[in-house]
Amino acid sequence: MHPLSSGGWKEIGARVAQKIAPETEERIAKLVERLRAEGFRVTPQRLEVLRLLLTTDRHPSAEDLYDQLKRRFPTLSLATVYKTMETLRSMGEVLYLEFKEGSTRYDGRFPYPHTHLICSSCGLIEDLIHDPVTADVNKAVTQSGFALSKYRFDLYGLCKDCQKAPGRATVSKPA
């Protein structure tokens, strides 16, 4: 199985903050209001998909979200997860990360273009927190007068854990 395909990791909740930050709770509340204002039903299942997506530092697939929530919500369907993701994407509240082998992962914490660090071995995706690339791109685009609609910048290599794993190939460091 390719590391970026579904099933690359099982427990999203393991990397979800134990206590949700006040600004995240506020964002969730505003999104719930917006969903209702636009005529969407906010079921407990949809609310948990939203909450999980906005609080995990992972970049889950729809299948990962479904697998994490189906024990608590036995009536939850994978279709509900996909519809929720599409609704959030259309609202600009989730970033789709599509890969050429056909998998899609989602970023709900930072739903705007930014740099991702992607492990070529295990498929871990991390956000580059202090991202000078995005700042430089935004500055250059603004100065050029170009109306940028989207871009994506991914850096591939090995995460810390995979670098330490016995028998793993090493990645040469830039000069």
Coordinates of N, CA and C in Angstrom, one line a residue, residues 48-114:
E48 N -19.1 16.1 14.3 CA -17.9 15.4 14.8 C -16.9 15.3 13.6
V49 N -17.4 15.1 12.4 CA -16.4 15.2 11.3 C -15.7 16.5 11.2
L50 N -16.5 17.6 11.4 CA -16.0 18.9 11.4 C -15.0 19.1 12.5
R51 N -15.4 18.7 13.7 CA -14.6 18.9 14.9 C -13.3 18.1 14.8
L52 N -13.3 16.9 14.3 CA -12.1 16.1 14.2 C -11.2 16.7 13.2
L53 N -11.7 17.1 12.0 CA -10.9 17.7 11.0 C -10.2 18.9 11.4
L54 N -10.9 19.8 12.2 CA -10.3 21.1 12.6 C -9.4 21.0 13.7
T55 N -9.4 19.8 14.4 CA -8.5 19.7 15.6 C -7.3 18.8 15.5
T56 N -7.3 18.0 14.4 CA -6.2 17.0 14.3 C -5.1 17.7 13.5
D57 N -3.8 17.4 13.9 CA -2.7 17.9 13.2 C -2.3 16.9 12.1
R58 N -3.0 15.9 11.9 CA -2.8 15.0 10.8 C -3.6 15.5 9.6
H59 N -3.4 14.9 8.5 CA -4.1 15.2 7.2 C -4.8 14.0 6.8
P60 N -6.0 13.7 7.3 CA -6.7 12.5 7.1 C -7.4 12.4 5.7
S61 N -7.6 11.2 5.3 CA -8.4 10.9 4.1 C -9.9 10.8 4.7
A62 N -10.8 10.8 3.8 CA -12.2 10.6 4.2 C -12.4 9.3 4.9
E63 N -11.7 8.3 4.4 CA -11.8 6.9 5.0 C -11.2 6.9 6.4
D64 N -10.1 7.7 6.6 CA -9.6 7.8 8.0 C -10.6 8.4 8.9
L65 N -11.2 9.5 8.5 CA -12.2 10.2 9.3 C -13.4 9.2 9.6
Y66 N -13.8 8.5 8.6 CA -14.9 7.5 8.8 C -14.5 6.4 9.8
D67 N -13.3 5.9 9.6 CA -12.9 4.8 10.5 C -12.8 5.3 11.9
Q68 N -12.4 6.5 12.1 CA -12.2 7.0 13.5 C -13.6 7.2 14.1
L69 N -14.6 7.6 13.4 CA -15.9 8.0 13.9 C -16.9 6.9 13.9
K70 N -16.8 5.9 13.1 CA -17.9 4.9 13.0 C -18.2 4.1 14.3
R71 N -17.2 4.0 15.2 CA -17.5 3.3 16.4 C -18.5 4.1 17.3
R72 N -18.3 5.4 17.3 CA -19.2 6.3 18.1 C -20.5 6.6 17.4
F73 N -20.5 6.5 16.0 CA -21.6 6.8 15.2 C -21.9 5.7 14.3
P74 N -22.5 4.6 14.7 CA -22.6 3.4 13.8 C -23.5 3.7 12.6
T75 N -24.3 4.7 12.6 CA -25.1 5.0 11.4 C -24.4 6.0 10.5
L76 N -23.2 6.4 10.8 CA -22.4 7.3 9.9 C -22.1 6.5 8.7
S77 N -22.2 7.2 7.5 CA -21.8 6.6 6.3 C -20.6 7.3 5.7
L78 N -19.9 6.6 4.9 CA -18.7 7.2 4.2 C -19.2 8.3 3.3
A79 N -20.4 8.2 2.7 CA -21.0 9.2 1.9 C -21.2 10.5 2.6
T80 N -21.6 10.4 3.9 CA -21.8 11.6 4.7 C -20.4 12.3 4.9
V81 N -19.4 11.5 5.2 CA -18.1 12.1 5.3 C -17.6 12.9 4.1
Y82 N -17.8 12.2 2.9 CA -17.4 12.8 1.6 C -18.3 14.1 1.4
K83 N -19.6 14.0 1.6 CA -20.4 15.2 1.4 C -20.0 16.3 2.3
T84 N -19.7 16.0 3.6 CA -19.3 17.0 4.5 C -18.0 17.7 4.0
M85 N -17.0 16.9 3.6 CA -15.7 17.4 3.1 C -16.0 18.3 1.9
E86 N -16.8 17.9 1.0 CA -17.1 18.7 -0.2 C -17.8 20.0 0.1
T87 N -18.7 20.0 1.1 CA -19.3 21.2 1.5 C -18.3 22.1 2.2
L88 N -17.5 21.6 3.0 CA -16.4 22.4 3.7 C -15.4 23.0 2.6
R89 N -15.1 22.2 1.6 CA -14.2 22.7 0.6 C -14.8 23.8 -0.2
S90 N -16.1 23.6 -0.5 CA -16.8 24.7 -1.3 C -16.9 26.0 -0.5
M91 N -16.9 25.9 0.8 CA -17.0 27.1 1.7 C -15.6 27.6 2.0
G92 N -14.5 27.0 1.4 CA -13.2 27.4 1.7 C -12.6 27.1 3.1
E93 N -13.2 26.1 3.7 CA -12.8 25.7 5.1 C -12.0 24.4 5.2
V94 N -11.7 23.8 4.1 CA -10.8 22.7 4.1 C -10.0 22.7 2.8
L95 N -8.7 22.3 2.9 CA -7.8 22.3 1.8 C -7.7 20.8 1.4
Y96 N -8.0 20.6 0.1 CA -7.8 19.3 -0.5 C -6.4 19.1 -0.9
L97 N -5.8 17.9 -0.6 CA -4.4 17.6 -1.0 C -4.6 16.3 -1.8
E98 N -4.6 16.5 -3.1 CA -4.8 15.4 -4.0 C -3.4 14.9 -4.5
F99 N -3.2 13.6 -4.6 CA -2.0 13.0 -5.0 C -2.2 12.2 -6.3
K100 N -1.1 12.1 -7.1 CA -1.2 11.6 -8.4 C -1.6 10.1 -8.4
E101 N -1.4 9.4 -7.3 CA -1.8 8.0 -7.3 C -3.3 7.8 -7.0
G102 N -4.0 9.0 -6.8 CA -5.5 9.0 -6.6 C -6.0 9.2 -5.2
S103 N -5.1 9.3 -4.3 CA -5.6 9.5 -2.9 C -5.8 11.0 -2.7
T104 N -6.7 11.3 -1.7 CA -6.9 12.7 -1.3 C -6.9 12.8 0.2
R105 N -6.2 13.7 0.7 CA -6.1 14.0 2.1 C -6.6 15.4 2.4
Y106 N -7.0 15.7 3.6 CA -7.6 17.0 3.9 C -6.9 17.7 5.0
D107 N -6.9 19.0 4.9 CA -6.3 19.9 5.9 C -7.4 20.9 6.4
G108 N -7.9 20.7 7.5 CA -8.9 21.5 8.1 C -8.4 22.6 9.0
R109 N -7.2 22.4 9.5 CA -6.6 23.4 10.5 C -6.2 24.6 9.7
F110 N -5.6 24.4 8.6 CA -5.0 25.5 7.8 C -5.6 25.4 6.4
P111 N -6.8 25.9 6.1 CA -7.4 25.7 4.8 C -7.0 26.7 3.8
Y112 N -5.8 27.1 3.7 CA -5.3 28.0 2.8 C -3.9 27.5 2.3
P113 N -3.4 27.9 1.1 CA -2.2 27.4 0.6 C -1.0 27.6 1.6
H114 N -0.3 26.6 1.8 CA 0.9 26.6 2.7 C 1.8 25.4 2.3

